[in-house]
CSV table of C-alpha atoms in Angstrom, one decimal:
chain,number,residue,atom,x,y,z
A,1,UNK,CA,0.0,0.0,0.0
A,2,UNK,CA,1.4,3.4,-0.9
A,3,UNK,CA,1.0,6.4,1.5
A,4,UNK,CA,-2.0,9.0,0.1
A,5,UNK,CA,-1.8,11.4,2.6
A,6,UNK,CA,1.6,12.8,4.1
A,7,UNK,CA,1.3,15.3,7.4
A,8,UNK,CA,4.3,17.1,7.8
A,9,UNK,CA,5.3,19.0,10.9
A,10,UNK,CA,1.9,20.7,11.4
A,11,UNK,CA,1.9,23.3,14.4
A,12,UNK,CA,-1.9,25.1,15.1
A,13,UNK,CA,-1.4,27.9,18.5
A,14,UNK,CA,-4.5,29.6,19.8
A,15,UNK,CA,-5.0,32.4,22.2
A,16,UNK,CA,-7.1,32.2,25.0
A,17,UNK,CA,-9.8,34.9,26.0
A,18,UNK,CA,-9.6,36.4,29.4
A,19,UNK,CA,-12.6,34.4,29.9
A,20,UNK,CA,-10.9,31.2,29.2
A,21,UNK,CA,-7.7,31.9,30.6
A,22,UNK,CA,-10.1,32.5,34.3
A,23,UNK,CA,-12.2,29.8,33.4
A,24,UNK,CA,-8.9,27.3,33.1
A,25,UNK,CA,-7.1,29.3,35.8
A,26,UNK,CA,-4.2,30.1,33.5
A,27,UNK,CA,-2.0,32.9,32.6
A,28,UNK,CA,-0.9,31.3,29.5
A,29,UNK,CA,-2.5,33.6,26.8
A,30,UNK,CA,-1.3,31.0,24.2
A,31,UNK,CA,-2.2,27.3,23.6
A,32,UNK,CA,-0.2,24.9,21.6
A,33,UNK,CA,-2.8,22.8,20.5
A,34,UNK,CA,-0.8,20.7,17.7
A,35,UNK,CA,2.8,20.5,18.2
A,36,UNK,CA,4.9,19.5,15.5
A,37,UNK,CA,2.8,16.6,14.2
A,38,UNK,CA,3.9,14.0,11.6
A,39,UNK,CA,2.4,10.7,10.1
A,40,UNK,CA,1.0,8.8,6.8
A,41,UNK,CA,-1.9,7.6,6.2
A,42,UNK,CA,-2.0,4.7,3.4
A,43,UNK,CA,-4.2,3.5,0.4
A,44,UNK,CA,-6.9,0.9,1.8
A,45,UNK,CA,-6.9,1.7,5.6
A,46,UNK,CA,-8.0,3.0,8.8
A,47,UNK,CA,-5.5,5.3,10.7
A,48,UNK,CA,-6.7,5.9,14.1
A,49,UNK,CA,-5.6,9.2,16.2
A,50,UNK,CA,-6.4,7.9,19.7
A,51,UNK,CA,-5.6,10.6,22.7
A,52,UNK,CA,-7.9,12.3,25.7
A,53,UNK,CA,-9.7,15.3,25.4
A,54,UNK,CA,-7.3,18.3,24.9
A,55,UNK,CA,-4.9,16.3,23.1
A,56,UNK,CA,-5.9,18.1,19.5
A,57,UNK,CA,-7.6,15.7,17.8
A,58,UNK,CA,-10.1,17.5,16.4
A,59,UNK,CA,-7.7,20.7,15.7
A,60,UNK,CA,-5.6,18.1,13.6
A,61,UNK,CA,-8.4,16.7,11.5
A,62,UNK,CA,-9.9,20.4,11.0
A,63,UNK,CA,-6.4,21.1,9.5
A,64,UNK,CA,-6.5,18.6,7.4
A,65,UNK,CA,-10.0,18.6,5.9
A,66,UNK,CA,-8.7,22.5,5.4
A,67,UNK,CA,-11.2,24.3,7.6
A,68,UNK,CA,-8.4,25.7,9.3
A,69,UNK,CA,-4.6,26.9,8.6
A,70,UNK,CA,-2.0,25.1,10.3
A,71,UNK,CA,0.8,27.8,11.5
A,72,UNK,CA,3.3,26.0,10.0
A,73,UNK,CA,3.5,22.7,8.6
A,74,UNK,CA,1.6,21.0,5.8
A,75,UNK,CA,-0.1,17.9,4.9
A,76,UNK,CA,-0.6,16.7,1.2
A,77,UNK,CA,-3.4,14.8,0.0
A,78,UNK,CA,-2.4,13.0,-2.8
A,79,UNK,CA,0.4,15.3,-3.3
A,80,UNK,CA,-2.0,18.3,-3.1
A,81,UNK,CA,-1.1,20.8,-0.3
A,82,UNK,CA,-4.0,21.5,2.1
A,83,UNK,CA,-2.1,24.7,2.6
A,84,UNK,CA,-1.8,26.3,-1.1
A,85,UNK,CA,-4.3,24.0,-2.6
A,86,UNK,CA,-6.9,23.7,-0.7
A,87,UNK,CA,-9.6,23.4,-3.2
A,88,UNK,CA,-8.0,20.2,-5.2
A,89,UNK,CA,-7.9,18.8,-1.4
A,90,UNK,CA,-12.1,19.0,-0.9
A,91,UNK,CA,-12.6,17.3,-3.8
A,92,UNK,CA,-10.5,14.2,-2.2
A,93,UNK,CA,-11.6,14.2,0.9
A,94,UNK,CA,-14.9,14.0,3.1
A,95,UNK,CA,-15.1,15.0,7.0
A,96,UNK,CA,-17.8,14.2,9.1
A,97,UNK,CA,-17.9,15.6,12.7
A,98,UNK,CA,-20.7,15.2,15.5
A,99,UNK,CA,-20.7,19.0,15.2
A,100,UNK,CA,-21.6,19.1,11.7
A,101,UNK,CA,-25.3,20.5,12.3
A,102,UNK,CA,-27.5,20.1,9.7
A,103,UNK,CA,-30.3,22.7,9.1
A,104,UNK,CA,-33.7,21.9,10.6
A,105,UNK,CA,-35.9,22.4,7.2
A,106,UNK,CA,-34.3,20.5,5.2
A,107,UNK,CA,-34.9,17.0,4.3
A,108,UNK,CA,-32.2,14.5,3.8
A,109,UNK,CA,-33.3,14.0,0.0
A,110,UNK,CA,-32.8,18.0,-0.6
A,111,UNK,CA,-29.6,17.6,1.5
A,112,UNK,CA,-28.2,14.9,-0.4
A,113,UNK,CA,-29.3,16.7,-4.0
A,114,UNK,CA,-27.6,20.1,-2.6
A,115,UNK,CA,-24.2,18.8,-1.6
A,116,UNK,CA,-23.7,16.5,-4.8
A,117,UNK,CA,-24.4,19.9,-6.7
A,118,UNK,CA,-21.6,21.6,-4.7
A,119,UNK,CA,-19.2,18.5,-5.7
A,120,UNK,CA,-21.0,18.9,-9.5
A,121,UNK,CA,-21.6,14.7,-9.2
A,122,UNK,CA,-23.3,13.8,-12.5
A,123,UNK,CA,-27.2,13.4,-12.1
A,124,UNK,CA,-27.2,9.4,-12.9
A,125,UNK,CA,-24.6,8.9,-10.4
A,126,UNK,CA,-25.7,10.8,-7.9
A,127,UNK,CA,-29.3,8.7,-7.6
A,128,UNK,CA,-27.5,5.5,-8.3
A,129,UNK,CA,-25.4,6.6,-5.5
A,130,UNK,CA,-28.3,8.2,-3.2
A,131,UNK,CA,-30.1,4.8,-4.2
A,132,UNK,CA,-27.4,2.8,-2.7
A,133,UNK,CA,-26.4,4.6,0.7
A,134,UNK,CA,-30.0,5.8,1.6
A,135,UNK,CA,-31.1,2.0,1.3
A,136,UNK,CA,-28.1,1.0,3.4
A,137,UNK,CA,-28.4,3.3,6.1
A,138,UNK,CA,-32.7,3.1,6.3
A,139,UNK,CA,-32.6,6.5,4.9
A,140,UNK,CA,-34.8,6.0,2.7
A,141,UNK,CA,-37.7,5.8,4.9
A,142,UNK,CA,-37.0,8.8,6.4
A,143,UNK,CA,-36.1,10.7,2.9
A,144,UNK,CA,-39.1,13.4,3.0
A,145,UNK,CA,-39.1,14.0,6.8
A,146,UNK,CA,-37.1,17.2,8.4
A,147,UNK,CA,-34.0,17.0,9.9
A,148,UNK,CA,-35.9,18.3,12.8
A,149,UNK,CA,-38.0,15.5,13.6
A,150,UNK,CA,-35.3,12.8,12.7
A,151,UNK,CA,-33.4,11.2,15.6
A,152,UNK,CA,-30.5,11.6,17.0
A,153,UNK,CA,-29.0,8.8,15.4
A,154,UNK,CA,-30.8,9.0,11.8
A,155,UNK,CA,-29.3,12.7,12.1
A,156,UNK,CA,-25.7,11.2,12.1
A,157,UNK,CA,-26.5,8.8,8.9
A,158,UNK,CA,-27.4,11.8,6.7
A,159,UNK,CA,-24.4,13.6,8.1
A,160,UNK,CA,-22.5,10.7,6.7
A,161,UNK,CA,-24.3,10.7,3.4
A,162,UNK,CA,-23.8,13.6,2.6
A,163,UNK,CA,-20.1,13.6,3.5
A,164,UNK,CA,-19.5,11.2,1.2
A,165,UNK,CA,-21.9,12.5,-2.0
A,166,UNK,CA,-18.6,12.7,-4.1
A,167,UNK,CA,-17.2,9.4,-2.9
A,168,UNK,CA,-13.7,10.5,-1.7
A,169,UNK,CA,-10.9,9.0,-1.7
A,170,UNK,CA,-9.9,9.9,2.1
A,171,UNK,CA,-12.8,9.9,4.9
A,172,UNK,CA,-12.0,11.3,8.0
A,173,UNK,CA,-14.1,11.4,11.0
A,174,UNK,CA,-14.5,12.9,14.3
A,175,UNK,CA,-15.5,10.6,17.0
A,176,UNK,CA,-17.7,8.5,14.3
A,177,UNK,CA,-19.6,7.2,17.2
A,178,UNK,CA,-20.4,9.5,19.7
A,179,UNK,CA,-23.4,9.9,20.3
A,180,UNK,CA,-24.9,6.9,18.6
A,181,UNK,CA,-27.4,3.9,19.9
A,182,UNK,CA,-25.3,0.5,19.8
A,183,UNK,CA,-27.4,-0.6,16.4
A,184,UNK,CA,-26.2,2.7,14.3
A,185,UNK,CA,-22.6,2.7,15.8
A,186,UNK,CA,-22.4,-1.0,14.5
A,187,UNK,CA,-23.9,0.3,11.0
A,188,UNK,CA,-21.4,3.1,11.0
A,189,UNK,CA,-18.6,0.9,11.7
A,190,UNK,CA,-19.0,-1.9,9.5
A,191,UNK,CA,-19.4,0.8,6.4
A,192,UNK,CA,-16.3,1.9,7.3
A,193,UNK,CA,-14.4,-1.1,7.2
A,194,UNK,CA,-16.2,-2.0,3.5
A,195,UNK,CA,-14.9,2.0,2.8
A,196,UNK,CA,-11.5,0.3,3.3
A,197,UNK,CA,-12.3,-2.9,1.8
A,198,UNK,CA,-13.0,-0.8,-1.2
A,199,UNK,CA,-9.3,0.5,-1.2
A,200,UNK,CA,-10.6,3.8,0.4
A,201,UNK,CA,-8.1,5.5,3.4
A,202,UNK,CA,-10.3,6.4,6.7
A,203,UNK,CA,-8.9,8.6,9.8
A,204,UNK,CA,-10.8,8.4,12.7
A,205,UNK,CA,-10.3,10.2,15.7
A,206,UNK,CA,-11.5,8.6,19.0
A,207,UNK,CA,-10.6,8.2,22.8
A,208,UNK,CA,-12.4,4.8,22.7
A,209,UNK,CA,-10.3,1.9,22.7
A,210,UNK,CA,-12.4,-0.6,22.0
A,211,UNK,CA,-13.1,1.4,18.5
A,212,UNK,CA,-9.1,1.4,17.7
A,213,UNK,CA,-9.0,-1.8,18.2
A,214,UNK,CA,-12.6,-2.8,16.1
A,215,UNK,CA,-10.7,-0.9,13.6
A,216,UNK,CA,-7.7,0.9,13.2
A,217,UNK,CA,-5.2,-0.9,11.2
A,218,UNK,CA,-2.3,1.8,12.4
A,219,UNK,CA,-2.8,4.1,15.3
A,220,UNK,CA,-1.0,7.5,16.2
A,221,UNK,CA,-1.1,8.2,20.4
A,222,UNK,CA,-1.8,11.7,20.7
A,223,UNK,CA,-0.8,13.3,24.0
A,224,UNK,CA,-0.9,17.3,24.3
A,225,UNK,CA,-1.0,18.0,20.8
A,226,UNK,CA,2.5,15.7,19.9
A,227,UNK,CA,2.3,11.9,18.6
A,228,UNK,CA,4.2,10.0,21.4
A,229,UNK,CA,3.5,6.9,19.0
A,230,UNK,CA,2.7,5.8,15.9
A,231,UNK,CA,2.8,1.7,14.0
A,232,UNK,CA,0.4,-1.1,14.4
A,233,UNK,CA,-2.0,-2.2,16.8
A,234,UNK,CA,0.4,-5.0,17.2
A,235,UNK,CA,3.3,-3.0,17.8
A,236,UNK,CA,2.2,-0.6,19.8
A,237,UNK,CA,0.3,-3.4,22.4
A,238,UNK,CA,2.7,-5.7,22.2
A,239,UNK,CA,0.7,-8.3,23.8
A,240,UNK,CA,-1.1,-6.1,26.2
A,241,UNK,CA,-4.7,-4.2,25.8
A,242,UNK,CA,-4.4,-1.1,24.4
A,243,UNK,CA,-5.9,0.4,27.8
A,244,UNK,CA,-3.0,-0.6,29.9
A,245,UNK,CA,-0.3,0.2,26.8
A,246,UNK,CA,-2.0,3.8,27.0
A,247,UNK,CA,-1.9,4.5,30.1
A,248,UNK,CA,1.4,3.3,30.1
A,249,UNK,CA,2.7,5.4,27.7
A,250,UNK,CA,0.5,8.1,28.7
A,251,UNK,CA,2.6,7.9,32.4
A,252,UNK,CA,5.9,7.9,30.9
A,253,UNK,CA,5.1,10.7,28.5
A,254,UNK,CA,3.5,12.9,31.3
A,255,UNK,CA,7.5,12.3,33.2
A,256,UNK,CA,9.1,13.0,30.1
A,257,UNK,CA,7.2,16.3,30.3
A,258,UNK,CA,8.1,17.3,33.9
């Protein structure tokens, strides 16, 4: 397998309100929220980012599906640079995030329509494609009915539709199953190993372990914005769960730091 997407050295600082500096009961005015982050992701698999809250997960896949700029650094998608080509990257990538809010009036059959529009997916394929994934998920039943009366859970399957209108070749994902009932986090799961059956590249970011290791193929430990590590499940446990090798490294990381 050949490496699609290449993150080089990215760095992303922010600065903290007054309010947030009392609220964390810091003087820091600066946070270093990625710090010099580097890693592949390959052709036909799932990368896992696996770290606590704080430890930028989410800031690193934001930079990466180019919704923000990294400081310095750069990642390239299929040798496209999310820095100075952002545009060529969208069209390779979908991101789907439990804070992707879709609008109330809508239904998920105008969603779906809009968003291939936006990708300019050919009419025929996009209701071949609709026809597939709306069937798969149980959209279909729900195709007419407002976002606002759908569930919680239905909510995150045309979040995930629509994500994926222009069938990417990377898909990268926020916490894929927070949220979810134990039926739609096994639906969401098993389409995304048949994403990488089909030679697609997921990312998923997660602080659940059992999900890495449902998963993940590779995983990068993220711990205050650095990767501490980065290989296979294998390597990484090395006979162990992956909850005692975290906590593990997390320990020697946290003395590394002091």
């Amino acid at each position: 397998m050949s490496d699609i997407l290449e993150v080089r050295d990215l760095t992303k600082t922010f600065r903290l309100s007054a309010k947030q500096q009392k609220l964390e009961r810091t003087k820091q005015k600066l946070r270093v929220a990625v710090n010099g982050l580097s890693f592949t992701a390959r052709e036909g698999e799932i990368f896992g980012l696996l770290g606590p809250n704080g430890a930028g997960k989410t800031t690193t896949l934001r930079m990466l599906a180019t919704l923000i700029r990294p400081d310095s650094g750069d990642t390239f998608v299929d040798g496209k640079s999310i820095v100075r080509e952002p545009d060529q990257v969208r069209r390779r990538i979908g991101f789907l995030t439990s804070e992707l809010k879709l609008e109330d009036c809508f239904t998920p059959n105008y969603l779906y329509d809009f968003f291939s529009e936006l990708h300019q997916v050919d009419r025929a394929v996009r209701i071949a494609r609709k026809e597939d994934i709306f069937t798969r998920f149980g959209i279909d039943r729900f195709a007419e009915v407002k976002v606002a009366d759908l569930s919680t859970g239905m909510k995150q399957k045309v979040s995930l539709a629509v994500s994926l209108v222009h069938d990417p070749e990377i898909i990268i994902f926020d916490e894929p199953t927070n949220g979810l009932d134990v039926l739609t986090a096994r639906v969401v799961t098993d389409f995304l190993e048949e994403l990488r059956d089909r030679g697609r590249t997921v990312i998923v970011s997660t602080h659940i372990f059992s999900l890495v290791e449902k998963l993940c193929d590779r995983v990068g430990i993220l711990i205050d914005g650095r990767m501490v590590q980065c290989d296979t499940l294998a390597n990484i446990t090395r006979g162990e769960s992956l909850e005692d090798r975290f906590f593990a490294i997390y320990k020697e990381t946290a003395g590394e730091m002091e």
